[in-house]
C-alpha cells in the first residue's frame, strides 16, 4: 500500500481530457497537491492508504471551473443598476459609484464576497481585472484559490493610480512581488481599446513580450465601440490592435460580439484567445459572440461571467448552459456547442488561455488537484442518463458540495473552509447601506 494525502471515491469522474470521457466508480488520488492517480475504486482501495478518505458515492468529480473574465470586487455593486445599455450603465451608474467608493477596503470585501460565491459554485480559478489588484491578490492568497490577477491600465485616474504610466508601474511592481506565487499568475489588463490610448498599449506590448505575460482586454464588446473607433482612428479596434502588434497568442480578447469573417480568420491564424461572456452580453444587449464560427475556425474559446454588476452572478454553471443555448440560437443549429464543449470552455480552454494548460483545467495525472464534487442524487438531477449533459443542462451550482484547490479543501459539504462567511455577509450589508443611500 502506498501512503498518500487524499483519496476521493466518486460515482463518476469527468476528466475533460480526453474529450467526452466519463469514468464510472473511479477514485482520484492526491499527493502534495497534485493528482497522483485516477483509477477504478476497487484498485484504489487496495493500492493506496490515505490520510483523508472522502466518499462521494452519488457525485461526479470535474476539474475546477475557470472564470476567465471577471471583476471580482464589483460583487458589491450587484444589482445597483440594471436594464441599461453599456455606456449609459457605465457613465451614469457604475463609474460614478466606483469613483465614490472604490478603495482598499471595498476591493478586499468585494473580492472576498466574490470568492465565497465562486467557490460555492465550483469555480477554483478566476481571471480578474480591477483596481487595487494587490488587495485582490492578498485576499486570494488568504483564501487559497487560484487566480490570474490583472495589472489594470486605463487612461483615466482612479483611487489607485493617476495616469496610464502609473497604473503600469504599479502593476509591474505587483508582478514582481507575485512572481513566485504558487497559485497566482498575472496578466496585463488594459481595460478596452476605447479607454486606453496607443502609447500605453505600445508599452504593454513590449513588456508582455519581455515578461511573457497574457494581455487581458475587453475588445469589440459593442457595435458602438467599433463605430467610435472608426470615427476616432478611421479603423476598427481589432485593426488598431493589430497595428500595435497586440494580436497574438498572448491576447485574451473578451466579448468579441462584433466580428467580420476576415477578422475571425486573422484571430485564428494569430492564436488569439477569445473569452466569451454570454450572460453579460445578453444583459447589456451588447450583441452575440459567434462562438460556433470561432470554434470552427479553431480559436480557443474560454468562458467568463464578467463582473457581478453586469451579469449579475459569478455562476459558471449558468454561463456554461447559456453559452450552449445561445450558440444554438445564433447558429440556428441545435448541434452547435454541445455540452462537452461547453464544459471544456469552462475548464481546460480557460486554463490554456491563461497559460495554465499544463497546471489545471482537467483531471490528469501530474496536474494540480483542482477538483469539484457535484451531487447528482437529488430530484432535480433525476433520472440520469448522461453525466455531461446533466451537468450542463440540468444542474445548478447549488449541487456543488466540495471544492479542492491544489489538493487543499476550500469547500466541504458546502461550508467555506478558508473564508469567514458571517463576516463577509456582515461587511456586505454595511456596504449596501452606504452605497444605496448615495
Ligand atoms: Zn468585463
Short mmCIF file of C-alpha atoms and ligand atoms in Angstrom, two decimals:
data_model
loop_
_atom_site.label_atom_id
_atom_site.label_comp_id
_atom_site.label_asym_id
_atom_site.label_seq_id
_atom_site.Cartn_x
_atom_site.Cartn_y
_atom_site.Cartn_z
CA UNK A 1 0.00 0.00 0.00
CA UNK A 2 1.27 3.43 -0.92
CA UNK A 3 0.65 6.13 1.65
CA UNK A 4 -0.87 9.33 0.19
CA UNK A 5 -2.61 12.54 1.32
CA UNK A 6 -6.14 12.08 -0.01
CA UNK A 7 -8.28 9.64 -1.88
CA UNK A 8 -11.68 10.67 -3.27
CA UNK A 9 -14.01 7.85 -4.31
CA UNK A 10 -16.70 9.08 -6.68
CA UNK A 11 -19.55 7.62 -8.68
CA UNK A 12 -18.29 9.36 -11.82
CA UNK A 13 -15.23 11.33 -12.89
CA UNK A 14 -15.31 13.60 -15.94
CA UNK A 15 -11.64 14.39 -16.60
CA UNK A 16 -12.43 16.72 -19.60
CA UNK A 17 -9.23 15.43 -21.21
CA UNK A 18 -9.65 13.08 -23.08
CA UNK A 19 -12.70 14.73 -24.53
CA UNK A 20 -16.14 13.36 -23.68
CA UNK A 21 -14.88 10.59 -21.35
CA UNK A 22 -16.88 9.63 -18.24
CA UNK A 23 -15.25 7.21 -15.77
CA UNK A 24 -17.61 5.29 -13.51
CA UNK A 25 -16.81 4.13 -9.94
CA UNK A 26 -13.33 5.64 -10.06
CA UNK A 27 -11.11 7.33 -7.50
CA UNK A 28 -8.79 10.30 -7.53
CA UNK A 29 -5.53 10.01 -5.58
CA UNK A 30 -3.92 13.25 -4.39
CA UNK A 31 -0.36 13.69 -3.15
CA UNK A 32 1.40 17.03 -2.45
CA UNK A 33 -1.44 18.98 -4.06
CA UNK A 34 -1.24 17.07 -7.34
CA UNK A 35 -3.22 14.30 -8.99
CA UNK A 36 -1.17 11.17 -8.45
CA UNK A 37 -3.59 8.70 -9.98
CA UNK A 38 -7.09 8.19 -11.40
CA UNK A 39 -8.11 4.54 -11.24
CA UNK A 40 -11.03 2.17 -10.61
CA UNK A 41 -12.22 2.28 -7.00
CA UNK A 42 -11.53 -1.41 -6.42
CA UNK A 43 -7.87 -0.91 -7.36
CA UNK A 44 -7.60 2.36 -5.43
CA UNK A 45 -8.82 0.76 -2.21
CA UNK A 46 -6.09 -1.90 -2.33
CA UNK A 47 -3.29 0.25 -3.71
CA UNK A 48 -3.49 3.44 -1.62
CA UNK A 49 -3.70 4.20 2.07
CA UNK A 50 -4.74 7.85 2.52
CA UNK A 51 -4.76 10.32 5.40
CA UNK A 52 -8.10 11.61 4.12
CA UNK A 53 -10.60 9.27 2.54
CA UNK A 54 -13.57 11.04 1.00
CA UNK A 55 -16.58 9.01 -0.12
CA UNK A 56 -18.72 10.76 -2.72
CA UNK A 57 -20.85 7.85 -3.87
CA UNK A 58 -23.56 9.88 -5.66
CA UNK A 59 -21.30 12.57 -7.02
CA UNK A 60 -19.41 13.46 -10.14
CA UNK A 61 -15.89 14.91 -9.94
CA UNK A 62 -14.99 17.54 -12.50
CA UNK A 63 -12.00 19.88 -12.89
CA UNK A 64 -12.39 23.18 -11.06
CA UNK A 65 -14.22 25.69 -13.22
CA UNK A 66 -12.22 28.64 -14.53
CA UNK A 67 -13.93 32.01 -14.72
CA UNK A 68 -11.83 33.56 -17.48
CA UNK A 69 -13.15 37.11 -17.11
CA UNK A 70 -14.40 38.90 -14.06
CA UNK A 71 -14.09 42.00 -11.91
CA UNK A 72 -14.37 40.28 -8.53
CA UNK A 73 -14.71 43.33 -6.31
CA UNK A 74 -17.69 44.58 -8.33
CA UNK A 75 -19.75 42.00 -6.44
CA UNK A 76 -20.52 44.83 -4.03
CA UNK A 77 -22.33 46.60 -6.91
CA UNK A 78 -24.51 43.60 -7.81
CA UNK A 79 -27.98 44.86 -8.68
CA UNK A 80 -27.09 48.54 -8.23
CA UNK A 81 -28.17 49.48 -11.77
CA UNK A 82 -29.82 47.13 -14.22
CA UNK A 83 -31.63 47.09 -17.55
CA UNK A 84 -29.47 49.80 -19.14
CA UNK A 85 -27.23 49.83 -22.24
CA UNK A 86 -23.47 49.55 -21.67
CA UNK A 87 -22.39 53.19 -22.00
CA UNK A 88 -25.36 54.59 -20.05
CA UNK A 89 -24.79 51.94 -17.37
CA UNK A 90 -21.04 52.71 -17.19
CA UNK A 91 -21.17 56.52 -17.49
CA UNK A 92 -24.12 57.25 -15.25
CA UNK A 93 -24.07 54.45 -12.69
CA UNK A 94 -21.02 52.21 -12.43
CA UNK A 95 -18.17 54.70 -12.96
CA UNK A 96 -19.69 57.31 -10.59
CA UNK A 97 -20.23 54.63 -7.90
CA UNK A 98 -16.66 53.42 -8.38
CA UNK A 99 -15.27 56.95 -8.21
CA UNK A 100 -17.04 57.45 -4.92
CA UNK A 101 -16.49 54.07 -3.26
CA UNK A 102 -13.56 52.11 -4.65
CA UNK A 103 -10.84 51.79 -2.02
CA UNK A 104 -8.66 49.10 -0.50
CA UNK A 105 -11.50 48.09 1.84
CA UNK A 106 -14.04 47.97 -0.98
CA UNK A 107 -11.77 45.73 -3.06
CA UNK A 108 -10.93 43.45 -0.13
CA UNK A 109 -14.56 42.99 0.90
CA UNK A 110 -15.84 42.71 -2.67
CA UNK A 111 -13.16 40.18 -3.62
CA UNK A 112 -13.96 38.04 -0.58
CA UNK A 113 -17.67 38.11 -1.37
CA UNK A 114 -16.87 37.11 -4.97
CA UNK A 115 -14.54 34.28 -3.96
CA UNK A 116 -17.09 32.90 -1.50
CA UNK A 117 -19.69 32.87 -4.28
CA UNK A 118 -17.30 31.38 -6.82
CA UNK A 119 -16.12 28.57 -4.54
CA UNK A 120 -19.71 27.64 -3.64
CA UNK A 121 -20.35 27.44 -7.38
CA UNK A 122 -17.40 25.18 -8.22
CA UNK A 123 -15.03 27.84 -9.56
CA UNK A 124 -11.42 27.31 -8.49
CA UNK A 125 -9.65 29.93 -10.62
CA UNK A 126 -10.58 33.38 -11.89
CA UNK A 127 -9.04 35.88 -14.25
CA UNK A 128 -9.54 39.30 -12.71
CA UNK A 129 -9.38 42.90 -13.87
CA UNK A 130 -9.86 45.62 -11.27
CA UNK A 131 -8.36 48.49 -9.30
CA UNK A 132 -6.16 47.73 -6.26
CA UNK A 133 -5.11 44.36 -7.73
CA UNK A 134 -2.63 43.88 -4.88
CA UNK A 135 -5.56 43.81 -2.46
CA UNK A 136 -7.35 41.14 -4.52
CA UNK A 137 -4.08 39.18 -4.73
CA UNK A 138 -3.75 39.31 -0.96
CA UNK A 139 -7.35 38.14 -0.49
CA UNK A 140 -6.74 35.28 -2.96
CA UNK A 141 -3.62 34.22 -1.04
CA UNK A 142 -5.52 34.16 2.25
CA UNK A 143 -8.37 32.17 0.72
CA UNK A 144 -6.24 29.63 -1.17
CA UNK A 145 -7.97 29.96 -4.56
CA UNK A 146 -6.11 30.16 -7.84
CA UNK A 147 -6.22 33.42 -9.82
CA UNK A 148 -4.71 35.41 -12.61
CA UNK A 149 -4.52 38.97 -11.33
CA UNK A 150 -4.90 41.64 -13.99
CA UNK A 151 -2.47 44.55 -13.95
CA UNK A 152 -5.12 47.08 -14.89
CA UNK A 153 -4.36 50.01 -17.18
CA UNK A 154 -6.81 52.73 -18.13
CA UNK A 155 -6.28 56.32 -19.30
CA UNK A 156 -8.36 57.97 -16.62
CA UNK A 157 -7.39 58.40 -12.98
CA UNK A 158 -8.85 56.34 -10.14
CA UNK A 159 -8.24 55.96 -6.43
CA UNK A 160 -5.48 53.51 -7.36
CA UNK A 161 -3.44 55.44 -9.97
CA UNK A 162 -3.44 58.75 -11.81
CA UNK A 163 -2.08 58.01 -15.28
CA UNK A 164 -1.66 55.04 -17.60
CA UNK A 165 2.07 55.04 -16.79
CA UNK A 166 1.41 54.97 -13.07
CA UNK A 167 -1.03 52.04 -13.49
CA UNK A 168 1.65 50.19 -15.44
CA UNK A 169 4.44 50.95 -12.97
CA UNK A 170 2.33 49.78 -10.03
CA UNK A 171 1.27 46.73 -11.99
CA UNK A 172 4.88 45.83 -12.75
CA UNK A 173 5.80 46.13 -9.08
CA UNK A 174 2.93 43.77 -8.22
CA UNK A 175 4.02 41.33 -10.93
CA UNK A 176 7.49 41.28 -9.33
CA UNK A 177 6.00 40.59 -5.92
CA UNK A 178 3.86 37.73 -7.18
CA UNK A 179 6.42 36.20 -9.49
CA UNK A 180 6.96 33.04 -7.46
CA UNK A 181 3.47 32.69 -6.03
CA UNK A 182 2.27 29.07 -6.32
CA UNK A 183 -1.37 29.92 -7.11
CA UNK A 184 -1.35 33.41 -8.59
CA UNK A 185 -0.21 34.49 -12.03
CA UNK A 186 -0.52 37.94 -13.58
CA UNK A 187 -1.64 39.42 -16.90
CA UNK A 188 -1.59 42.91 -18.32
CA UNK A 189 -5.16 44.17 -18.28
CA UNK A 190 -5.63 47.27 -20.44
CA UNK A 191 -9.35 47.95 -19.96
CA UNK A 192 -10.51 48.37 -23.58
CA UNK A 193 -9.50 49.99 -26.88
CA UNK A 194 -11.77 52.97 -26.13
CA UNK A 195 -10.24 53.65 -22.70
CA UNK A 196 -6.52 53.06 -23.36
CA UNK A 197 -4.53 55.12 -25.84
CA UNK A 198 -1.76 53.98 -28.17
CA UNK A 199 1.27 54.91 -26.06
CA UNK A 200 0.43 52.69 -23.06
CA UNK A 201 -0.68 49.90 -25.41
CA UNK A 202 2.71 50.05 -27.13
CA UNK A 203 4.45 49.87 -23.77
CA UNK A 204 2.27 46.90 -22.80
CA UNK A 205 3.15 45.04 -25.97
CA UNK A 206 6.88 45.42 -25.32
CA UNK A 207 6.53 44.39 -21.68
CA UNK A 208 4.21 41.45 -22.44
CA UNK A 209 6.79 40.10 -24.91
CA UNK A 210 9.61 40.63 -22.44
CA UNK A 211 7.83 39.07 -19.46
CA UNK A 212 5.82 36.52 -21.45
CA UNK A 213 2.52 37.62 -19.87
CA UNK A 214 -1.00 37.45 -21.30
CA UNK A 215 -2.84 40.65 -22.26
CA UNK A 216 -6.42 40.60 -20.98
CA UNK A 217 -8.69 43.20 -22.62
CA UNK A 218 -12.34 43.91 -23.48
CA UNK A 219 -12.45 44.02 -27.30
CA UNK A 220 -15.35 44.56 -29.72
CA UNK A 221 -17.88 44.44 -26.89
CA UNK A 222 -20.50 46.53 -28.70
CA UNK A 223 -21.25 48.00 -32.13
CA UNK A 224 -20.88 51.46 -30.56
CA UNK A 225 -17.28 50.68 -29.60
CA UNK A 226 -16.48 49.75 -33.19
CA UNK A 227 -18.20 52.89 -34.56
CA UNK A 228 -16.37 55.08 -32.05
CA UNK A 229 -13.04 53.65 -33.17
CA UNK A 230 -13.88 54.18 -36.82
CA UNK A 231 -14.77 57.81 -36.10
CA UNK A 232 -11.66 58.45 -33.98
CA UNK A 233 -8.99 56.35 -35.72
CA UNK A 234 -10.57 55.51 -39.07
CA UNK A 235 -10.26 51.79 -38.33
CA UNK A 236 -11.97 49.09 -36.26
CA UNK A 237 -10.49 48.33 -32.81
CA UNK A 238 -9.08 44.96 -33.91
CA UNK A 239 -7.26 46.62 -36.79
CA UNK A 240 -5.83 49.19 -34.41
CA UNK A 241 -4.67 46.45 -32.02
CA UNK A 242 -3.15 44.60 -34.98
CA UNK A 243 -1.16 47.68 -35.98
CA UNK A 244 0.04 47.96 -32.38
CA UNK A 245 1.25 44.34 -32.57
CA UNK A 246 -1.20 43.11 -29.96
CA UNK A 247 -2.99 40.41 -31.95
CA UNK A 248 -1.06 37.33 -30.85
CA UNK A 249 -1.32 34.15 -28.74
CA UNK A 250 -0.84 36.31 -25.63
CA UNK A 251 -4.09 38.26 -26.26
CA UNK A 252 -7.21 37.29 -24.31
CA UNK A 253 -9.91 39.21 -26.17
CA UNK A 254 -13.04 39.46 -24.04
CA UNK A 255 -16.59 39.65 -25.54
CA UNK A 256 -15.95 39.86 -29.30
CA UNK A 257 -19.57 40.31 -30.29
CA UNK A 258 -18.78 42.28 -33.47
CA UNK A 259 -16.68 40.18 -35.84
CA UNK A 260 -16.24 40.05 -39.59
CA UNK A 261 -15.30 36.76 -41.22
CA UNK A 262 -11.89 38.18 -42.18
CA UNK A 263 -11.29 39.17 -38.53
CA UNK A 264 -12.14 35.64 -37.39
CA UNK A 265 -9.64 34.22 -39.87
CA UNK A 266 -6.98 36.65 -38.64
CA UNK A 267 -7.67 35.79 -34.99
CA UNK A 268 -7.41 32.09 -35.76
CA UNK A 269 -4.13 32.48 -37.64
CA UNK A 270 -2.68 34.59 -34.82
CA UNK A 271 -3.59 32.19 -31.99
CA UNK A 272 -5.60 34.83 -30.11
CA UNK A 273 -7.86 33.51 -27.32
CA UNK A 274 -11.47 34.66 -27.08
CA UNK A 275 -13.20 34.98 -23.71
CA UNK A 276 -16.93 34.56 -24.22
CA UNK A 277 -19.23 36.18 -21.62
CA UNK A 278 -22.69 35.29 -22.92
CA UNK A 279 -24.80 36.44 -19.97
CA UNK A 280 -23.15 39.86 -19.67
CA UNK A 281 -23.56 40.34 -23.44
CA UNK A 282 -27.22 39.35 -23.24
CA UNK A 283 -27.98 41.56 -20.25
CA UNK A 284 -26.33 44.65 -21.75
CA UNK A 285 -27.68 43.79 -25.22
CA UNK A 286 -24.11 44.06 -26.47
CA UNK A 287 -24.54 41.55 -29.28
CA UNK A 288 -23.73 37.89 -29.82
CA UNK A 289 -20.28 36.38 -29.92
CA UNK A 290 -20.36 33.96 -32.90
CA UNK A 291 -18.87 31.12 -30.86
CA UNK A 292 -19.77 28.46 -33.45
CA UNK A 293 -17.78 30.31 -36.12
CA UNK A 294 -14.84 30.84 -33.77
CA UNK A 295 -14.88 27.19 -32.84
CA UNK A 296 -15.00 26.10 -36.46
CA UNK A 297 -12.00 28.35 -37.14
CA UNK A 298 -10.07 26.58 -34.37
CA UNK A 299 -9.92 29.53 -31.95
CA UNK A 300 -9.56 28.70 -28.26
CA UNK A 301 -12.73 29.99 -26.54
CA UNK A 302 -12.94 30.26 -22.75
CA UNK A 303 -15.91 31.39 -20.64
CA UNK A 304 -16.28 34.23 -18.18
CA UNK A 305 -19.09 35.74 -16.17
CA UNK A 306 -17.86 39.35 -16.32
CA UNK A 307 -18.45 41.32 -13.10
CA UNK A 308 -21.46 40.87 -10.84
CA UNK A 309 -22.75 44.32 -11.77
CA UNK A 310 -23.43 43.17 -15.34
CA UNK A 311 -24.47 39.52 -15.02
CA UNK A 312 -25.50 39.55 -12.03
CA UNK A 313 -23.80 36.47 -10.68
CA UNK A 314 -20.50 34.60 -10.84
CA UNK A 315 -22.13 31.31 -11.75
CA UNK A 316 -20.11 29.29 -14.22
CA UNK A 317 -22.78 26.57 -14.38
CA UNK A 318 -25.20 29.22 -15.61
CA UNK A 319 -22.59 30.53 -18.03
CA UNK A 320 -21.97 27.06 -19.50
CA UNK A 321 -25.66 26.50 -20.07
CA UNK A 322 -26.23 29.96 -21.54
CA UNK A 323 -23.22 29.58 -23.83
CA UNK A 324 -24.51 26.25 -25.12
CA UNK A 325 -28.08 27.50 -25.63
CA UNK A 326 -27.08 30.83 -27.14
CA UNK A 327 -24.69 29.20 -29.63
CA UNK A 328 -27.55 27.06 -30.93
CA UNK A 329 -29.82 30.07 -31.36
CA UNK A 330 -27.15 32.23 -33.03
CA UNK A 331 -26.03 29.40 -35.35
CA UNK A 332 -29.63 28.31 -35.94
CA UNK A 333 -28.30 24.81 -35.39
CA UNK A 334 -29.03 22.61 -32.35
CA UNK A 335 -25.71 20.83 -32.91
CA UNK A 336 -23.71 24.00 -32.20
CA UNK A 337 -21.72 23.94 -28.94
CA UNK A 338 -22.53 20.53 -27.44
CA UNK A 339 -22.46 20.03 -23.66
CA UNK A 340 -18.96 18.52 -23.55
CA UNK A 341 -17.62 21.52 -25.45
CA UNK A 342 -19.28 23.95 -23.03
CA UNK A 343 -17.65 22.13 -20.11
CA UNK A 344 -14.30 22.25 -21.88
CA UNK A 345 -14.65 26.01 -22.41
CA UNK A 346 -15.32 26.44 -18.69
CA UNK A 347 -12.27 24.40 -17.70
CA UNK A 348 -9.37 23.44 -19.98
CA UNK A 349 -9.85 26.23 -22.53
CA UNK A 350 -9.75 28.77 -19.70
CA UNK A 351 -6.56 27.25 -18.34
CA UNK A 352 -4.97 27.37 -21.80
CA UNK A 353 -5.94 30.99 -22.31
CA UNK A 354 -4.26 31.88 -19.02
CA UNK A 355 -1.12 29.92 -19.87
CA UNK A 356 -2.03 27.37 -17.18
CA UNK A 357 -2.88 24.48 -19.50
CA UNK A 358 -0.20 22.24 -18.01
CA UNK A 359 -1.23 23.07 -14.44
CA UNK A 360 -5.03 22.94 -14.25
CA UNK A 361 -8.24 22.72 -16.31
CA UNK A 362 -8.53 18.91 -16.49
CA UNK A 363 -8.16 15.93 -14.18
CA UNK A 364 -4.96 14.34 -15.38
CA UNK A 365 -2.03 12.74 -13.58
CA UNK A 366 0.57 15.32 -12.61
CA UNK A 367 -1.76 18.33 -12.75
CA UNK A 368 -2.74 20.32 -9.69
CA UNK A 369 -5.66 18.78 -7.79
CA UNK A 370 -8.21 21.50 -8.60
CA UNK A 371 -11.32 19.37 -8.20
CA UNK A 372 -15.06 19.91 -7.72
CA UNK A 373 -17.62 17.37 -6.47
CA UNK A 374 -21.22 17.79 -7.67
CA UNK A 375 -24.06 15.70 -6.22
CA UNK A 376 -26.40 14.00 -8.64
CA UNK A 377 -28.76 12.17 -6.27
CA UNK A 378 -31.44 14.84 -5.82
CA UNK A 379 -34.80 15.28 -7.51
CA UNK A 380 -33.60 17.91 -9.97
CA UNK A 381 -30.93 15.63 -11.43
CA UNK A 382 -33.08 12.54 -11.94
CA UNK A 383 -33.45 10.42 -13.97
CA UNK A 384 -29.94 10.03 -15.06
CA UNK A 385 -28.59 9.07 -18.48
CA UNK A 386 -25.59 11.20 -19.37
CA UNK A 387 -23.44 12.94 -16.71
CA UNK A 388 -22.03 15.61 -19.06
CA UNK A 389 -25.45 16.55 -20.40
CA UNK A 390 -26.85 16.56 -16.85
CA UNK A 391 -24.05 18.82 -15.66
CA UNK A 392 -24.53 21.45 -18.37
CA UNK A 393 -28.28 21.36 -19.00
CA UNK A 394 -29.86 20.30 -15.70
CA UNK A 395 -27.51 21.07 -12.81
CA UNK A 396 -27.13 24.28 -10.85
CA UNK A 397 -24.22 25.49 -8.78
CA UNK A 398 -26.18 24.66 -5.62
CA UNK A 399 -25.35 20.99 -6.30
CA UNK A 400 -21.63 21.67 -5.76
CA UNK A 401 -20.66 20.08 -2.43
CA UNK A 402 -16.87 20.14 -2.24
CA UNK A 403 -14.01 22.06 -3.82
CA UNK A 404 -10.26 21.47 -3.66
CA UNK A 405 -7.58 23.79 -4.99
CA UNK A 406 -4.10 22.28 -5.29
CA UNK A 407 -5.32 19.46 -3.07
CA UNK A 408 -6.49 21.73 -0.27
CA UNK A 409 -10.19 21.55 0.56
CA UNK A 410 -11.73 25.04 0.39
CA UNK A 411 -15.40 23.94 0.39
CA UNK A 412 -16.54 20.97 2.46
CA UNK A 413 -20.16 19.88 2.16
CA UNK A 414 -20.97 23.46 1.10
CA UNK A 415 -19.14 25.07 4.03
CA UNK A 416 -16.35 27.51 3.20
CA UNK A 417 -13.18 26.38 4.96
CA UNK A 418 -10.90 29.41 4.46
CA UNK A 419 -13.36 32.31 4.22
CA UNK A 420 -15.43 33.66 7.10
CA UNK A 421 -18.96 33.67 5.63
CA UNK A 422 -20.71 35.51 8.53
CA UNK A 423 -18.09 38.27 8.46
CA UNK A 424 -18.35 38.60 4.66
CA UNK A 425 -22.14 38.89 4.92
CA UNK A 426 -21.95 41.48 7.70
CA UNK A 427 -19.48 43.67 5.76
CA UNK A 428 -21.52 43.31 2.57
CA UNK A 429 -24.62 44.63 4.36
CA UNK A 430 -22.68 47.66 5.61
CA UNK A 431 -21.51 48.42 2.05
CA UNK A 432 -25.02 48.02 0.71
CA UNK A 433 -26.39 50.56 3.18
CA UNK A 434 -23.63 53.05 2.37
CA UNK A 435 -23.82 52.68 -1.42
CA UNK A 436 -27.63 52.60 -1.58
CA UNK A 437 -28.00 55.94 0.15
CA UNK A 438 -25.86 57.86 -2.39
ZN1 LIG B 1 -15.59 42.97 -18.08
#
